Amino acid sequence: MDYKNTLHMPKTDFEMRGNLVKKEPKIQKRWQDIDLYGKMLEKRKDAQPFVLHDGPPYANGDIHLGHALNKILKDVINRSKYMAGYKVPYIPGWDTHGLPIETAVTKAGYDRKKMGIAEFRKICHDYALEQVARQKAGFLALGSIGDYDHPYITLQKEFEAKQIEVFGKMALDGLIYKGLKPVYWSPSSETALAEAEVEYKDMKTPTIYVKFKVKDGKGLLDDDTYFVIWTTTPWTIPANQGISLNPRMTYAVVDTDKGKLVMLEMLVDQLCNDFGCERYEIIKTFKGQEAEYITYKHPLYANDPSHVNSEGIVMLADYVTEDAGTGCVHTASGFGADDFYTVHSRYKMDVLNNVDDQGRLTEEAGEFLAGQSVWDANKTVTVKLDELGVLLKLAWLTHSYPHDWRTKQPIIYRATTQWFCSIDKIRDQLLKEIDNVEWIPSWGQQRMHNMIADRDDWCISRQRAWGVPIPIIYAEDDTPLMEKEIFDHVAKLVAQYGSNVWFERDVKDLLPDGYTSEHSPNGKFHKEMDTMDVWFDSGSSHTGAMMARGLGYPADLYFEGSDQYRGWFNSSLIVGTAVHGHSPYKQALSHGFVMDEKGVKMSKSQWNAVAPGQITKKYGADVLRLWAASVDYQADVSMGNKIMKQMANQYRKIRNTLRFCMANLDNQTFMKENCLPFGELAPLNQYILVRLKQTIDDVELAYKEYRFADAVSALTNLMTNELSAYYMDYTKDILYCDETDSRDRREVQTVLYTATEVLAKLWTPVLPHTMEEVNDYMKWNDVSIQLEDFPTLTLDFDQDALLKDMDVLFELRKKVLKALEDARHEDMIGKGLEAQLILHLDDETKGVLNRIVPNPAQWFIVSKVTFADAGDEVVVAKADGHVCPRCWNVTEADHEDGLCDRCHAVMSK
């Protein structure tokens, strides 16, 4: 007789293959059709809210893996917080102003310099919304849940109006001012940049040593003496206005075959050797402070006394050190913060800026330089100095140099008139607020502290067309009119018409009706044409989106990439603290960058970037989500084909473990009402329930603390070690071969049903599509498993005593498995069911085994177990008898067809 059909083999319509690529879009559409997000909010309408405020990605191009990592983990956080009982409103946002969109529109054939600004801005507006739609589709394809039908977008007129209000409050509080300062300037973008828009890359630059001849030595130096300066920016030499010395350091006049040279005494030997001096001798020393106001001739303009900087003066500055150069520092007020302070603030000289917006030298630098870019001027200036006989040395230096993070081109430091947000006035408050935030990882606190402690005032003006205008109207005498009445009126106009109203209307139409000012006796006004830094846009989103949409202040969490310590975390902290008195976030969590499998950062320029869409079309979103939740996201993470194959394999194991559980529930006819009371189960079955409860606690805590990899690890370890490799292995004999409704079988099914529910709900934040599919079969929730809470297990038995007993049994099981493996290697047995165990046990182990394990042979997956004298030994022998044709156990029973006692009893009914 063929007994195969008498076995209760696994049966379920839940497919072994995920087919996620086909199923996920249908599940996502179902979520949208039933308004899952709305149902989640409605169910939790009276619950405590948890607000993760979305840092807006820039709306330009399709999403990349960095976006995917961020959005997936945000979704894991939101879903897990919801299942933990919170109300979780989530409003996705987009950052839409600024240069990248201007550049894209310009490349499409629109020239903002030839068309009206308002018309150009409308094209930028429409282009930005197209990008938002593309990225929105990309995020939804990842399974992200939120108010995607009503996102916040920084170009929305209501958002812009709130931004104007924020600017106005900061201005009225004295935190906004206009000033002349050196700022990061991008010639390639023709605008000032904020620190967050600067990245550093290695760059090879010329370094030169130049001698400047003394004109009036003030009785200290002869006029045939030269100060020796060193610079890595030869293009700034034409703007030289001073040479700075450290007042307390000792300088030497060195007689050499290259002239009498002034340098730091401690550097004489090193420098003279570098210059190739055949002879040198110190003939005089002096302190830096003695040389103040000595004048010298500018080497490029010495023969043109009428030139604006034909001569310079020696200045004193404490920042001069012996670390690099000569101790005589070339000082050009237009191109450095220290230079600016020394020349302009301390020595009260005019600022000299001879470079235009495009980074080209002006006529002021001389005909031989006019029109050249600063990078070309490096060579021109160096050659000219050599011709004049004042170049002592030229070398090349590869060093970290600032670049425009959008154009990837080098930038310069350039003194221009800009609008600034004062950091000095609120620095202490900002530092205090940093200490009040919980930073994850913890090093984020020190990182942010250092950034705020060291940063200059924030340059918030940009010389761009596409942005929120700086709402400043000037009087006839150029006084900026910073009045509440004006700010409020402009905000109302922007709320009604959008920020384009600033560029479409005449200045008088932007002022309140009947407005007059003592600074404009003739009633004439003009308006600022610069726009705000986009970091001011997103940095005010806590007000323009979070508070405006009723989510309160502060947010529970900000979560972005680690580059946002100098970006969104930074600007939001400044604006939030300035306007509302404290930080806009209680917690700040960061993640690293996505690298390829070789550890190289993914980027389009490196040709190693993989689009999330490529991955989801091949593996499905849940496999990508499993990767995001499995990696140590707080550091840089790796991605590639090999890694995704590993993730796909791990996903299959998860799915098949759940499928085994479901398939042994009699095709989903064994449901919750069929489960037996936990307190009445056998200890071996209760043990799995204890492990499930422990996993619930571990996973919930891991989700709470944003330790997603630990949650994944706890779940996979339970499924792999406790369930697949242990419990499911030995209980197959019960599930397949016992009577359908035997007590043992119903107990195991009770455990498998409970395990399915616990695992599915704990996996839901990470694998929402798959667990939705599981719920379709298991029917825990008629609408969606996403509306469920985390599972709970109430166990009314002594869990600690059971765990202690199981430790003893697993120690014994380990010895048995090793003995069986040895027997296989010796060809004594093949399968475990061919074996008989003779156990020599101590009294404690034997007592626990007899008390906990009713059928030791079944538990060890052998055919027979006997006990011998006390001891500590496991003996394996070949089991006597024949193989039962139904369950494959070796038996000595003498029933029809050689059935064992158990199978005979089953078949007799």
PDB file of C-alpha atoms in Angstrom, residues 113-237:
ATOM      1  CA  LYS A 113      19.133  86.582 -18.609  1.00  0.00           C
ATOM      2  CA  LYS A 114      17.137  86.982 -21.820  1.00  0.00           C
ATOM      3  CA  MET A 115      13.647  86.421 -20.470  1.00  0.00           C
ATOM      4  CA  GLY A 116      11.838  88.004 -17.558  1.00  0.00           C
ATOM      5  CA  ILE A 117      12.663  86.635 -14.128  1.00  0.00           C
ATOM      6  CA  ALA A 118       9.002  85.975 -13.334  1.00  0.00           C
ATOM      7  CA  GLU A 119       8.544  83.958 -16.520  1.00  0.00           C
ATOM      8  CA  PHE A 120      11.750  81.986 -15.880  1.00  0.00           C
ATOM      9  CA  ARG A 121      10.570  81.229 -12.349  1.00  0.00           C
ATOM     10  CA  LYS A 122       7.259  79.831 -13.630  1.00  0.00           C
ATOM     11  CA  ILE A 123       9.160  77.389 -15.800  1.00  0.00           C
ATOM     12  CA  CYS A 124      11.277  76.391 -12.795  1.00  0.00           C
ATOM     13  CA  HIS A 125       8.083  75.948 -10.766  1.00  0.00           C
ATOM     14  CA  ASP A 126       6.545  73.565 -13.301  1.00  0.00           C
ATOM     15  CA  TYR A 127       9.782  71.641 -13.725  1.00  0.00           C
ATOM     16  CA  ALA A 128      10.094  71.201  -9.960  1.00  0.00           C
ATOM     17  CA  LEU A 129       6.585  69.755  -9.696  1.00  0.00           C
ATOM     18  CA  GLU A 130       7.403  67.260 -12.455  1.00  0.00           C
ATOM     19  CA  GLN A 131      10.408  66.115 -10.413  1.00  0.00           C
ATOM     20  CA  VAL A 132       8.285  65.822  -7.284  1.00  0.00           C
ATOM     21  CA  ALA A 133       5.863  63.553  -9.139  1.00  0.00           C
ATOM     22  CA  ARG A 134       8.721  61.313 -10.332  1.00  0.00           C
ATOM     23  CA  GLN A 135      10.231  61.003  -6.888  1.00  0.00           C
ATOM     24  CA  LYS A 136       6.844  60.468  -5.254  1.00  0.00           C
ATOM     25  CA  ALA A 137       6.264  57.454  -7.526  1.00  0.00           C
ATOM     26  CA  GLY A 138       9.697  56.140  -6.555  1.00  0.00           C
ATOM     27  CA  PHE A 139       8.994  56.443  -2.821  1.00  0.00           C
ATOM     28  CA  LEU A 140       5.562  54.841  -3.080  1.00  0.00           C
ATOM     29  CA  ALA A 141       7.116  51.923  -4.956  1.00  0.00           C
ATOM     30  CA  LEU A 142       9.264  51.270  -1.876  1.00  0.00           C
ATOM     31  CA  GLY A 143       6.117  50.800   0.215  1.00  0.00           C
ATOM     32  CA  SER A 144       6.353  54.151   2.004  1.00  0.00           C
ATOM     33  CA  ILE A 145       3.155  55.193   3.801  1.00  0.00           C
ATOM     34  CA  GLY A 146       2.302  58.819   4.505  1.00  0.00           C
ATOM     35  CA  ASP A 147       0.229  61.779   3.370  1.00  0.00           C
ATOM     36  CA  TYR A 148       1.603  61.650  -0.166  1.00  0.00           C
ATOM     37  CA  ASP A 149      -1.574  63.227  -1.518  1.00  0.00           C
ATOM     38  CA  HIS A 150      -0.813  66.361   0.521  1.00  0.00           C
ATOM     39  CA  PRO A 151       2.983  66.697   0.804  1.00  0.00           C
ATOM     40  CA  TYR A 152       4.713  69.874   1.828  1.00  0.00           C
ATOM     41  CA  ILE A 153       6.690  71.451  -0.994  1.00  0.00           C
ATOM     42  CA  THR A 154       8.876  74.488  -0.420  1.00  0.00           C
ATOM     43  CA  LEU A 155       7.444  76.226  -3.523  1.00  0.00           C
ATOM     44  CA  GLN A 156       3.887  76.096  -2.152  1.00  0.00           C
ATOM     45  CA  LYS A 157       2.687  79.615  -1.529  1.00  0.00           C
ATOM     46  CA  GLU A 158       1.508  78.839   2.003  1.00  0.00           C
ATOM     47  CA  PHE A 159       4.965  77.448   2.816  1.00  0.00           C
ATOM     48  CA  GLU A 160       6.698  80.461   1.277  1.00  0.00           C
ATOM     49  CA  ALA A 161       4.483  82.814   3.270  1.00  0.00           C
ATOM     50  CA  LYS A 162       5.452  81.111   6.536  1.00  0.00           C
ATOM     51  CA  GLN A 163       9.082  81.408   5.500  1.00  0.00           C
ATOM     52  CA  ILE A 164       8.654  85.145   4.962  1.00  0.00           C
ATOM     53  CA  GLU A 165       7.108  85.374   8.447  1.00  0.00           C
ATOM     54  CA  VAL A 166      10.043  83.481   9.942  1.00  0.00           C
ATOM     55  CA  PHE A 167      12.511  85.787   8.190  1.00  0.00           C
ATOM     56  CA  GLY A 168      10.569  88.818   9.426  1.00  0.00           C
ATOM     57  CA  LYS A 169      10.608  87.685  13.055  1.00  0.00           C
ATOM     58  CA  MET A 170      14.345  86.986  12.927  1.00  0.00           C
ATOM     59  CA  ALA A 171      14.953  90.363  11.301  1.00  0.00           C
ATOM     60  CA  LEU A 172      12.876  92.202  13.902  1.00  0.00           C
ATOM     61  CA  ASP A 173      14.769  90.353  16.637  1.00  0.00           C
ATOM     62  CA  GLY A 174      18.039  91.722  15.235  1.00  0.00           C
ATOM     63  CA  LEU A 175      19.286  88.410  13.864  1.00  0.00           C
ATOM     64  CA  ILE A 176      19.285  89.393  10.180  1.00  0.00           C
ATOM     65  CA  TYR A 177      21.694  91.972   8.817  1.00  0.00           C
ATOM     66  CA  LYS A 178      23.407  93.046   5.609  1.00  0.00           C
ATOM     67  CA  GLY A 179      27.165  93.260   5.567  1.00  0.00           C
ATOM     68  CA  LEU A 180      30.375  93.081   3.588  1.00  0.00           C
ATOM     69  CA  LYS A 181      32.266  89.899   4.398  1.00  0.00           C
ATOM     70  CA  PRO A 182      34.330  87.241   2.676  1.00  0.00           C
ATOM     71  CA  VAL A 183      32.023  84.331   1.886  1.00  0.00           C
ATOM     72  CA  TYR A 184      32.263  81.111  -0.046  1.00  0.00           C
ATOM     73  CA  TRP A 185      31.751  82.135  -3.643  1.00  0.00           C
ATOM     74  CA  SER A 186      31.110  79.780  -6.528  1.00  0.00           C
ATOM     75  CA  PRO A 187      32.230  81.230  -9.856  1.00  0.00           C
ATOM     76  CA  SER A 188      30.563  78.321 -11.644  1.00  0.00           C
ATOM     77  CA  SER A 189      27.205  79.124 -10.006  1.00  0.00           C
ATOM     78  CA  GLU A 190      27.795  82.888  -9.744  1.00  0.00           C
ATOM     79  CA  THR A 191      26.496  82.995  -6.188  1.00  0.00           C
ATOM     80  CA  ALA A 192      27.475  82.908  -2.552  1.00  0.00           C
ATOM     81  CA  LEU A 193      27.314  79.514  -0.839  1.00  0.00           C
ATOM     82  CA  ALA A 194      26.593  78.377   2.688  1.00  0.00           C
ATOM     83  CA  GLU A 195      28.931  75.997   4.504  1.00  0.00           C
ATOM     84  CA  ALA A 196      26.462  73.174   3.887  1.00  0.00           C
ATOM     85  CA  GLU A 197      26.837  73.690   0.122  1.00  0.00           C
ATOM     86  CA  VAL A 198      30.588  73.144   0.196  1.00  0.00           C
ATOM     87  CA  GLU A 199      32.381  69.828  -0.147  1.00  0.00           C
ATOM     88  CA  TYR A 200      36.110  69.177  -0.078  1.00  0.00           C
ATOM     89  CA  LYS A 201      38.151  67.333  -2.693  1.00  0.00           C
ATOM     90  CA  ASP A 202      41.868  67.056  -3.304  1.00  0.00           C
ATOM     91  CA  MET A 203      43.210  69.638  -5.723  1.00  0.00           C
ATOM     92  CA  LYS A 204      46.694  70.353  -7.059  1.00  0.00           C
ATOM     93  CA  THR A 205      47.632  74.008  -6.688  1.00  0.00           C
ATOM     94  CA  PRO A 206      50.812  76.076  -7.166  1.00  0.00           C
ATOM     95  CA  THR A 207      52.580  77.329  -4.054  1.00  0.00           C
ATOM     96  CA  ILE A 208      54.939  80.247  -4.414  1.00  0.00           C
ATOM     97  CA  TYR A 209      57.438  82.144  -2.286  1.00  0.00           C
ATOM     98  CA  VAL A 210      57.669  85.814  -3.288  1.00  0.00           C
ATOM     99  CA  LYS A 211      59.816  88.682  -2.014  1.00  0.00           C
ATOM    100  CA  PHE A 212      58.310  92.157  -1.414  1.00  0.00           C
ATOM    101  CA  LYS A 213      60.796  95.031  -1.270  1.00  0.00           C
ATOM    102  CA  VAL A 214      60.778  97.387   1.711  1.00  0.00           C
ATOM    103  CA  LYS A 215      59.915 100.997   0.856  1.00  0.00           C
ATOM    104  CA  ASP A 216      60.022 102.720   4.258  1.00  0.00           C
ATOM    105  CA  GLY A 217      61.715 100.584   6.905  1.00  0.00           C
ATOM    106  CA  LYS A 218      60.884 103.016   9.719  1.00  0.00           C
ATOM    107  CA  GLY A 219      64.500 102.882  10.916  1.00  0.00           C
ATOM    108  CA  LEU A 220      64.299  99.134  11.466  1.00  0.00           C
ATOM    109  CA  LEU A 221      64.944  97.821   7.956  1.00  0.00           C
ATOM    110  CA  ASP A 222      66.917  99.125   4.990  1.00  0.00           C
ATOM    111  CA  ASP A 223      65.131  99.704   1.708  1.00  0.00           C
ATOM    112  CA  ASP A 224      67.127  96.910   0.067  1.00  0.00           C
ATOM    113  CA  THR A 225      65.433  94.321   2.314  1.00  0.00           C
ATOM    114  CA  TYR A 226      62.639  92.000   1.240  1.00  0.00           C
ATOM    115  CA  PHE A 227      59.797  90.366   3.165  1.00  0.00           C
ATOM    116  CA  VAL A 228      59.267  86.801   1.937  1.00  0.00           C
ATOM    117  CA  ILE A 229      55.670  85.607   1.728  1.00  0.00           C
ATOM    118  CA  TRP A 230      54.193  82.218   0.800  1.00  0.00           C
ATOM    119  CA  THR A 231      50.797  81.541  -0.778  1.00  0.00           C
ATOM    120  CA  THR A 232      48.839  78.728  -2.399  1.00  0.00           C
ATOM    121  CA  THR A 233      46.674  81.221  -4.310  1.00  0.00           C
ATOM    122  CA  PRO A 234      48.928  83.289  -6.610  1.00  0.00           C
ATOM    123  CA  TRP A 235      45.795  84.874  -8.132  1.00  0.00           C
ATOM    124  CA  THR A 236      45.289  86.805  -4.865  1.00  0.00           C
ATOM    125  CA  ILE A 237      48.710  88.526  -5.081  1.00  0.00           C
TER     126      ILE A 237
END
